[in-house]
Short mmCIF file of N, CA and C and ligand atoms in Angstrom, two decimals:
data_model
loop_
_atom_site.label_atom_id
_atom_site.label_comp_id
_atom_site.label_asym_id
_atom_site.label_seq_id
_atom_site.Cartn_x
_atom_site.Cartn_y
_atom_site.Cartn_z
N MET A 1 0.86 -1.20 0.00
CA MET A 1 0.00 0.00 0.00
C MET A 1 0.90 1.25 0.00
N PRO A 2 0.67 2.20 -0.92
CA PRO A 2 1.53 3.39 -0.98
C PRO A 2 1.43 4.20 0.31
N VAL A 3 2.56 4.73 0.72
CA VAL A 3 2.55 5.55 1.92
C VAL A 3 2.64 7.01 1.54
N ILE A 4 2.37 7.86 2.51
CA ILE A 4 2.52 9.30 2.27
C ILE A 4 4.01 9.62 2.27
N ALA A 5 4.45 10.27 1.21
CA ALA A 5 5.87 10.65 1.09
C ALA A 5 6.00 12.16 1.30
N VAL A 6 7.04 12.54 2.03
CA VAL A 6 7.31 13.96 2.25
C VAL A 6 8.68 14.28 1.67
N ARG A 7 8.73 15.37 0.91
CA ARG A 7 10.01 15.78 0.29
C ARG A 7 9.97 17.27 -0.01
N PRO A 8 11.15 17.88 -0.25
CA PRO A 8 11.15 19.31 -0.58
C PRO A 8 10.34 19.58 -1.84
N ALA A 9 9.61 20.69 -1.83
CA ALA A 9 8.81 21.08 -3.00
C ALA A 9 9.72 21.63 -4.09
N VAL A 10 9.28 21.46 -5.33
CA VAL A 10 9.98 22.10 -6.45
C VAL A 10 9.07 23.20 -7.01
N SER A 11 9.70 24.16 -7.70
CA SER A 11 8.93 25.35 -8.10
C SER A 11 7.74 25.02 -8.98
N GLY A 12 7.86 23.92 -9.76
CA GLY A 12 6.74 23.54 -10.62
C GLY A 12 5.51 23.08 -9.84
N GLU A 13 5.65 22.89 -8.52
CA GLU A 13 4.51 22.43 -7.72
C GLU A 13 3.73 23.57 -7.08
N ILE A 14 4.20 24.80 -7.27
CA ILE A 14 3.51 25.93 -6.64
C ILE A 14 2.07 26.03 -7.17
N GLU A 15 1.88 25.72 -8.44
CA GLU A 15 0.52 25.75 -9.01
C GLU A 15 -0.40 24.77 -8.27
N GLN A 16 0.12 23.58 -7.94
CA GLN A 16 -0.69 22.59 -7.21
C GLN A 16 -0.97 23.06 -5.79
N ILE A 17 0.02 23.73 -5.19
CA ILE A 17 -0.19 24.29 -3.85
C ILE A 17 -1.31 25.32 -3.89
N LEU A 18 -1.27 26.19 -4.91
CA LEU A 18 -2.32 27.21 -5.06
C LEU A 18 -3.68 26.55 -5.30
N ALA A 19 -3.68 25.40 -5.94
CA ALA A 19 -4.95 24.72 -6.26
C ALA A 19 -5.60 24.12 -5.03
N ILE A 20 -4.80 23.69 -4.03
CA ILE A 20 -5.43 23.07 -2.85
C ILE A 20 -5.66 24.08 -1.72
N ASP A 21 -4.85 25.16 -1.67
CA ASP A 21 -4.93 26.08 -0.53
C ASP A 21 -5.44 27.44 -0.97
N PRO A 22 -6.69 27.78 -0.61
CA PRO A 22 -7.25 29.06 -1.03
C PRO A 22 -6.52 30.26 -0.47
N SER A 23 -5.75 30.08 0.62
CA SER A 23 -5.04 31.22 1.21
C SER A 23 -3.60 31.33 0.71
N ALA A 24 -3.19 30.39 -0.18
CA ALA A 24 -1.80 30.39 -0.63
C ALA A 24 -1.45 31.62 -1.46
N GLU A 25 -2.42 32.13 -2.21
CA GLU A 25 -2.16 33.30 -3.06
C GLU A 25 -1.62 34.47 -2.24
N SER A 26 -2.22 34.66 -1.05
CA SER A 26 -1.80 35.80 -0.22
C SER A 26 -0.46 35.52 0.46
N ARG A 27 0.02 34.29 0.40
CA ARG A 27 1.31 33.93 1.01
C ARG A 27 2.33 33.52 -0.04
N LEU A 28 2.06 33.94 -1.28
CA LEU A 28 2.88 33.46 -2.40
C LEU A 28 4.35 33.83 -2.25
N THR A 29 4.63 35.03 -1.74
CA THR A 29 6.03 35.45 -1.58
C THR A 29 6.76 34.52 -0.62
N LEU A 30 6.10 34.21 0.51
CA LEU A 30 6.69 33.29 1.49
C LEU A 30 6.89 31.91 0.88
N ILE A 31 5.87 31.44 0.15
CA ILE A 31 5.95 30.08 -0.42
C ILE A 31 7.06 30.01 -1.47
N GLN A 32 7.11 31.01 -2.36
CA GLN A 32 8.14 31.00 -3.41
C GLN A 32 9.54 31.04 -2.81
N SER A 33 9.71 31.90 -1.81
CA SER A 33 11.01 32.01 -1.15
C SER A 33 11.37 30.68 -0.47
N ALA A 34 10.38 30.08 0.20
CA ALA A 34 10.63 28.81 0.90
C ALA A 34 11.00 27.71 -0.09
N VAL A 35 10.31 27.66 -1.22
CA VAL A 35 10.64 26.65 -2.24
C VAL A 35 12.08 26.87 -2.73
N ASN A 36 12.42 28.13 -3.00
CA ASN A 36 13.76 28.44 -3.51
C ASN A 36 14.86 28.07 -2.50
N HIS A 37 14.54 28.15 -1.22
CA HIS A 37 15.54 27.87 -0.17
C HIS A 37 15.44 26.45 0.38
N GLY A 38 14.62 25.60 -0.23
CA GLY A 38 14.48 24.22 0.25
C GLY A 38 13.76 24.13 1.59
N GLU A 39 12.93 25.13 1.89
CA GLU A 39 12.26 25.17 3.19
C GLU A 39 10.78 24.79 3.10
N CYS A 40 10.31 24.52 1.88
CA CYS A 40 8.90 24.14 1.68
C CYS A 40 8.85 22.64 1.36
N PHE A 41 7.99 21.92 2.07
CA PHE A 41 7.89 20.47 1.88
C PHE A 41 6.48 20.11 1.46
N VAL A 42 6.38 19.12 0.58
CA VAL A 42 5.07 18.63 0.17
C VAL A 42 4.90 17.20 0.66
N ALA A 43 3.64 16.87 0.94
CA ALA A 43 3.26 15.48 1.24
C ALA A 43 2.46 14.99 0.06
N GLU A 44 2.81 13.81 -0.44
CA GLU A 44 2.10 13.29 -1.61
C GLU A 44 1.88 11.79 -1.48
N LYS A 45 0.89 11.33 -2.20
CA LYS A 45 0.62 9.89 -2.27
C LYS A 45 0.15 9.60 -3.69
N ASN A 46 0.76 8.62 -4.31
CA ASN A 46 0.43 8.28 -5.69
C ASN A 46 0.52 9.49 -6.62
N GLY A 47 1.48 10.37 -6.35
CA GLY A 47 1.65 11.54 -7.20
C GLY A 47 0.65 12.65 -6.97
N VAL A 48 -0.23 12.49 -5.97
CA VAL A 48 -1.22 13.52 -5.66
C VAL A 48 -0.72 14.35 -4.48
N LEU A 49 -0.69 15.67 -4.65
CA LEU A 49 -0.23 16.55 -3.58
C LEU A 49 -1.34 16.69 -2.53
N LEU A 50 -1.04 16.24 -1.31
CA LEU A 50 -2.04 16.19 -0.24
C LEU A 50 -1.94 17.38 0.71
N GLY A 51 -0.74 17.93 0.81
CA GLY A 51 -0.53 19.03 1.73
C GLY A 51 0.88 19.55 1.60
N TYR A 52 1.13 20.67 2.28
CA TYR A 52 2.47 21.24 2.25
C TYR A 52 2.70 22.04 3.52
N GLY A 53 3.96 22.33 3.77
CA GLY A 53 4.30 23.14 4.93
C GLY A 53 5.67 23.75 4.76
N VAL A 54 5.94 24.74 5.59
CA VAL A 54 7.21 25.47 5.53
C VAL A 54 7.87 25.41 6.90
N MET A 55 9.16 25.16 6.94
CA MET A 55 9.93 25.35 8.17
C MET A 55 11.16 26.18 7.84
N ASN A 56 11.37 27.23 8.65
CA ASN A 56 12.57 28.05 8.46
C ASN A 56 13.14 28.41 9.83
N TYR A 57 14.11 29.30 9.82
CA TYR A 57 14.76 29.70 11.08
C TYR A 57 14.62 31.21 11.31
N GLY A 58 13.53 31.76 10.81
CA GLY A 58 13.31 33.20 10.89
C GLY A 58 12.74 33.67 12.21
N PHE A 59 12.52 32.77 13.15
CA PHE A 59 11.94 33.13 14.45
C PHE A 59 13.03 32.97 15.51
N PHE A 60 13.72 34.08 15.81
CA PHE A 60 14.79 34.07 16.82
C PHE A 60 15.80 32.94 16.57
N ASP A 61 16.05 32.67 15.28
CA ASP A 61 17.00 31.61 14.88
C ASP A 61 16.59 30.22 15.34
N ARG A 62 15.33 30.04 15.70
CA ARG A 62 14.83 28.72 16.09
C ARG A 62 14.07 28.10 14.92
N GLY A 63 14.05 26.76 14.87
CA GLY A 63 13.19 26.13 13.89
C GLY A 63 11.76 26.60 14.10
N PHE A 64 11.11 27.03 13.01
CA PHE A 64 9.76 27.60 13.12
C PHE A 64 8.93 27.16 11.91
N VAL A 65 7.72 26.73 12.17
CA VAL A 65 6.80 26.34 11.10
C VAL A 65 5.76 27.46 10.95
N PRO A 66 5.92 28.33 9.94
CA PRO A 66 4.98 29.44 9.77
C PRO A 66 3.73 29.03 9.02
N LEU A 67 3.75 27.86 8.39
CA LEU A 67 2.67 27.51 7.47
C LEU A 67 2.57 26.01 7.30
N ILE A 68 1.36 25.50 7.46
CA ILE A 68 1.08 24.11 7.08
C ILE A 68 -0.35 24.07 6.59
N TYR A 69 -0.58 23.29 5.55
CA TYR A 69 -1.93 23.19 5.00
C TYR A 69 -2.13 21.79 4.42
N VAL A 70 -3.26 21.20 4.78
CA VAL A 70 -3.62 19.88 4.25
C VAL A 70 -4.92 20.03 3.45
N ASP A 71 -4.92 19.47 2.26
CA ASP A 71 -6.11 19.50 1.40
C ASP A 71 -7.33 19.00 2.19
N THR A 72 -8.43 19.72 2.07
CA THR A 72 -9.61 19.41 2.90
C THR A 72 -10.08 17.96 2.71
N ALA A 73 -9.88 17.42 1.51
CA ALA A 73 -10.34 16.05 1.23
C ALA A 73 -9.44 14.99 1.85
N HIS A 74 -8.31 15.41 2.39
CA HIS A 74 -7.33 14.43 2.90
C HIS A 74 -6.93 14.70 4.34
N ARG A 75 -7.84 15.31 5.11
CA ARG A 75 -7.54 15.58 6.52
C ARG A 75 -7.84 14.35 7.38
N ARG A 76 -7.21 14.32 8.53
CA ARG A 76 -7.39 13.26 9.54
C ARG A 76 -6.92 11.90 9.04
N VAL A 77 -5.97 11.91 8.10
CA VAL A 77 -5.36 10.63 7.71
C VAL A 77 -3.84 10.68 7.91
N GLY A 78 -3.37 11.68 8.67
CA GLY A 78 -1.96 11.70 9.03
C GLY A 78 -1.05 12.51 8.13
N VAL A 79 -1.61 13.37 7.28
CA VAL A 79 -0.75 14.15 6.38
C VAL A 79 0.08 15.17 7.16
N ALA A 80 -0.57 15.96 8.02
CA ALA A 80 0.18 16.93 8.84
C ALA A 80 1.16 16.21 9.76
N THR A 81 0.77 15.05 10.24
CA THR A 81 1.67 14.25 11.07
C THR A 81 2.95 13.93 10.31
N CYS A 82 2.83 13.51 9.05
CA CYS A 82 4.01 13.20 8.24
C CYS A 82 4.87 14.44 8.01
N LEU A 83 4.23 15.58 7.74
CA LEU A 83 5.00 16.82 7.52
C LEU A 83 5.75 17.23 8.80
N PHE A 84 5.06 17.19 9.94
CA PHE A 84 5.73 17.57 11.20
C PHE A 84 6.80 16.55 11.59
N ASP A 85 6.58 15.26 11.30
CA ASP A 85 7.63 14.28 11.55
C ASP A 85 8.91 14.70 10.83
N GLU A 86 8.75 15.11 9.57
CA GLU A 86 9.90 15.53 8.76
C GLU A 86 10.53 16.80 9.34
N PHE A 87 9.70 17.78 9.70
CA PHE A 87 10.25 19.03 10.24
C PHE A 87 11.03 18.76 11.52
N GLU A 88 10.47 17.93 12.38
CA GLU A 88 11.13 17.68 13.67
C GLU A 88 12.45 16.92 13.49
N VAL A 89 12.51 16.04 12.51
CA VAL A 89 13.77 15.32 12.23
C VAL A 89 14.80 16.29 11.67
N ARG A 90 14.36 17.18 10.78
CA ARG A 90 15.30 18.09 10.12
C ARG A 90 15.71 19.27 10.99
N CYS A 91 14.90 19.61 11.98
CA CYS A 91 15.12 20.84 12.76
C CYS A 91 16.50 20.82 13.41
N LYS A 92 17.25 21.93 13.19
CA LYS A 92 18.62 21.97 13.71
C LYS A 92 18.69 22.56 15.11
N THR A 93 17.58 23.08 15.61
CA THR A 93 17.60 23.64 16.96
C THR A 93 16.92 22.67 17.94
N GLY A 94 17.25 22.82 19.19
CA GLY A 94 16.77 21.88 20.20
C GLY A 94 15.29 22.00 20.49
N ARG A 95 14.70 23.12 20.12
CA ARG A 95 13.27 23.33 20.31
C ARG A 95 12.70 23.85 19.00
N ILE A 96 11.53 23.37 18.64
CA ILE A 96 10.85 23.82 17.41
C ILE A 96 9.60 24.60 17.82
N PHE A 97 9.33 25.67 17.07
CA PHE A 97 8.20 26.55 17.37
C PHE A 97 7.21 26.59 16.21
N THR A 98 5.98 26.93 16.52
CA THR A 98 4.98 27.23 15.49
C THR A 98 3.92 28.11 16.14
N SER A 99 3.00 28.61 15.34
CA SER A 99 1.93 29.44 15.91
C SER A 99 0.66 29.28 15.10
N THR A 100 -0.43 29.62 15.76
CA THR A 100 -1.73 29.58 15.08
C THR A 100 -2.68 30.54 15.80
N ASN A 101 -3.77 30.88 15.13
CA ASN A 101 -4.75 31.76 15.77
C ASN A 101 -5.47 31.03 16.91
N LEU A 102 -5.89 31.78 17.89
CA LEU A 102 -6.68 31.21 19.00
C LEU A 102 -7.93 30.52 18.48
N SER A 103 -8.49 31.04 17.40
CA SER A 103 -9.72 30.47 16.83
C SER A 103 -9.50 29.15 16.10
N ASN A 104 -8.23 28.80 15.84
CA ASN A 104 -7.95 27.60 15.03
C ASN A 104 -7.86 26.36 15.93
N LEU A 105 -9.01 25.85 16.30
CA LEU A 105 -9.04 24.71 17.23
C LEU A 105 -8.46 23.43 16.63
N PRO A 106 -8.68 23.13 15.32
CA PRO A 106 -8.06 21.93 14.75
C PRO A 106 -6.53 21.94 14.87
N MET A 107 -5.90 23.08 14.56
CA MET A 107 -4.43 23.14 14.65
C MET A 107 -3.97 22.99 16.09
N GLN A 108 -4.71 23.61 17.01
CA GLN A 108 -4.32 23.48 18.42
C GLN A 108 -4.46 22.03 18.87
N ALA A 109 -5.52 21.35 18.45
CA ALA A 109 -5.70 19.94 18.82
C ALA A 109 -4.57 19.10 18.23
N PHE A 110 -4.20 19.43 17.00
CA PHE A 110 -3.10 18.71 16.35
C PHE A 110 -1.81 18.89 17.15
N LEU A 111 -1.51 20.12 17.52
CA LEU A 111 -0.25 20.39 18.23
C LEU A 111 -0.24 19.74 19.61
N VAL A 112 -1.36 19.80 20.30
CA VAL A 112 -1.43 19.17 21.62
C VAL A 112 -1.24 17.66 21.48
N SER A 113 -1.81 17.10 20.40
CA SER A 113 -1.66 15.64 20.18
C SER A 113 -0.20 15.26 19.97
N ARG A 114 0.62 16.23 19.50
CA ARG A 114 2.06 15.98 19.30
C ARG A 114 2.88 16.46 20.49
N ARG A 115 2.21 16.81 21.56
CA ARG A 115 2.87 17.22 22.81
C ARG A 115 3.60 18.56 22.67
N TYR A 116 3.08 19.45 21.82
CA TYR A 116 3.56 20.82 21.83
C TYR A 116 2.95 21.51 23.05
N VAL A 117 3.71 22.49 23.59
CA VAL A 117 3.23 23.21 24.77
C VAL A 117 3.10 24.70 24.44
N LEU A 118 2.29 25.39 25.22
CA LEU A 118 2.07 26.81 25.02
C LEU A 118 3.34 27.58 25.36
N SER A 119 3.80 28.44 24.42
CA SER A 119 4.99 29.25 24.67
C SER A 119 4.68 30.74 24.78
N GLY A 120 3.53 31.17 24.33
CA GLY A 120 3.21 32.59 24.45
C GLY A 120 2.06 33.00 23.56
N VAL A 121 1.60 34.22 23.79
CA VAL A 121 0.45 34.76 23.06
C VAL A 121 0.81 36.16 22.57
N ILE A 122 0.57 36.43 21.30
CA ILE A 122 0.78 37.77 20.76
C ILE A 122 -0.56 38.34 20.32
N GLN A 123 -0.89 39.47 20.91
CA GLN A 123 -2.13 40.16 20.54
C GLN A 123 -1.87 41.06 19.33
N ASP A 124 -2.96 41.48 18.69
CA ASP A 124 -2.95 42.59 17.73
C ASP A 124 -2.34 42.26 16.36
N LEU A 125 -2.09 40.98 16.07
CA LEU A 125 -1.71 40.63 14.69
C LEU A 125 -2.98 40.56 13.86
N ASP A 126 -3.88 39.63 14.22
CA ASP A 126 -5.22 39.61 13.63
C ASP A 126 -6.18 40.17 14.68
N GLU A 127 -6.92 41.18 14.30
CA GLU A 127 -7.83 41.86 15.22
C GLU A 127 -8.76 40.86 15.91
N GLY A 128 -8.72 40.83 17.25
CA GLY A 128 -9.66 40.00 18.00
C GLY A 128 -9.37 38.51 17.96
N ASP A 129 -8.23 38.10 17.39
CA ASP A 129 -7.91 36.67 17.28
C ASP A 129 -6.42 36.47 17.56
N PRO A 130 -6.06 36.40 18.85
CA PRO A 130 -4.63 36.34 19.22
C PRO A 130 -3.89 35.20 18.55
N GLU A 131 -2.59 35.40 18.37
CA GLU A 131 -1.70 34.37 17.82
C GLU A 131 -1.09 33.59 18.99
N ILE A 132 -1.30 32.28 18.97
CA ILE A 132 -0.83 31.43 20.06
C ILE A 132 0.43 30.70 19.59
N PHE A 133 1.51 30.85 20.34
CA PHE A 133 2.77 30.20 19.98
C PHE A 133 2.94 28.92 20.79
N TYR A 134 3.32 27.87 20.08
CA TYR A 134 3.56 26.56 20.70
C TYR A 134 5.00 26.14 20.40
N SER A 135 5.52 25.28 21.25
CA SER A 135 6.85 24.72 20.97
C SER A 135 6.95 23.31 21.53
N LYS A 136 8.02 22.64 21.09
CA LYS A 136 8.28 21.28 21.56
C LYS A 136 9.80 21.09 21.66
N ARG A 137 10.25 20.59 22.79
CA ARG A 137 11.67 20.27 22.94
C ARG A 137 11.95 19.00 22.15
N LEU A 138 12.99 19.04 21.33
CA LEU A 138 13.30 17.90 20.47
C LEU A 138 14.45 17.07 21.02
N ARG A 139 15.37 17.73 21.71
CA ARG A 139 16.51 16.99 22.25
C ARG A 139 17.13 17.77 23.38
C1 COA B 201 -4.64 21.48 11.29
C2 COA B 201 -4.32 20.59 10.09
C3 COA B 201 -2.93 21.00 9.55
C4 COA B 201 -4.28 19.11 10.54
O1 COA B 201 -3.88 18.32 9.45
P1 COA B 201 -4.29 16.76 9.34
O2 COA B 201 -3.47 16.16 8.26
O3 COA B 201 -5.76 16.62 9.22
O4 COA B 201 -3.80 16.20 10.75
P2 COA B 201 -3.48 14.66 11.12
O5 COA B 201 -4.35 13.74 10.35
O6 COA B 201 -2.00 14.44 11.00
O7 COA B 201 -3.93 14.66 12.66
C5 COA B 201 -3.15 14.07 13.70
C6 COA B 201 -3.89 14.26 15.02
O8 COA B 201 -4.09 15.65 15.31
C7 COA B 201 -5.37 15.85 15.93
N1 COA B 201 -6.26 16.59 15.02
C8 COA B 201 -6.03 16.94 13.73
N2 COA B 201 -7.08 17.63 13.24
C9 COA B 201 -8.01 17.69 14.23
C10 COA B 201 -9.30 18.25 14.32
N3 COA B 201 -9.90 18.88 13.26
N4 COA B 201 -9.98 18.14 15.49
C11 COA B 201 -9.43 17.49 16.55
N5 COA B 201 -8.19 16.94 16.52
C12 COA B 201 -7.50 17.04 15.38
C13 COA B 201 -5.93 14.44 16.17
O9 COA B 201 -5.42 14.01 17.42
C14 COA B 201 -5.30 13.67 15.01
O10 COA B 201 -5.24 12.28 15.26
P3 COA B 201 -6.54 11.35 14.90
O11 COA B 201 -7.01 11.74 13.54
O12 COA B 201 -5.99 9.96 14.99
O13 COA B 201 -7.57 11.68 15.96
C15 COA B 201 -5.41 20.72 8.97
O14 COA B 201 -6.69 20.68 9.57
C16 COA B 201 -5.30 21.97 8.12
O15 COA B 201 -4.61 21.98 7.09
N6 COA B 201 -6.02 23.05 8.50
C17 COA B 201 -6.01 24.28 7.70
C18 COA B 201 -4.69 24.99 7.73
C19 COA B 201 -4.28 25.43 9.11
O16 COA B 201 -5.11 25.76 9.96
N7 COA B 201 -2.96 25.47 9.36
C20 COA B 201 -2.41 25.86 10.64
C21 COA B 201 -2.10 27.31 10.76
S1 COA B 201 -0.80 27.83 9.64
#
């Protein structure tokens, strides 16, 4: 049975990323830069792009995941799990960070399921919807 494969994205896949993620257009600069720097990863199965994510070191020089997205038709089958497995293996810092809006309960449930802990809250990025920072010690 084919498994979900995770690997660095290539620039020719940005169109597929735009096709699955309605918010990707507004993050195109970040995505293009991440692809160019080998910081954007795709999850695929049978050649179908199921999701993607970015990890960089732009947050106080710590491993940081600013973006992850799984195609709505392929959620709850372990796609984000595979992407985060890859990020955590590749992360060069002892702690990895990520953030999400307070309103994003699925992402918070996902992070808690991976034993991420609350690291802080930043107000005033999105009006009325604080940004919650999580982290996990890796080693
Ligand atoms: C949050 C998100 C990345 C999760 O991706 P996913 O591939 O569905 O997650 P997984 O299948 O790997 O989930 C692993 C575990 O996380 C938890 N989890 C994931 N989604 C959940 C949800 N909607 N509700 C409750 N728990 C959830 C569960 O414990 C799940 O294990 P289970 O399915 O065996 O119960 C996905 O819903 C998504 O792309 N959302 C839109 C983009 C987004 O919000 N990104 C984060 C901010 S940048």
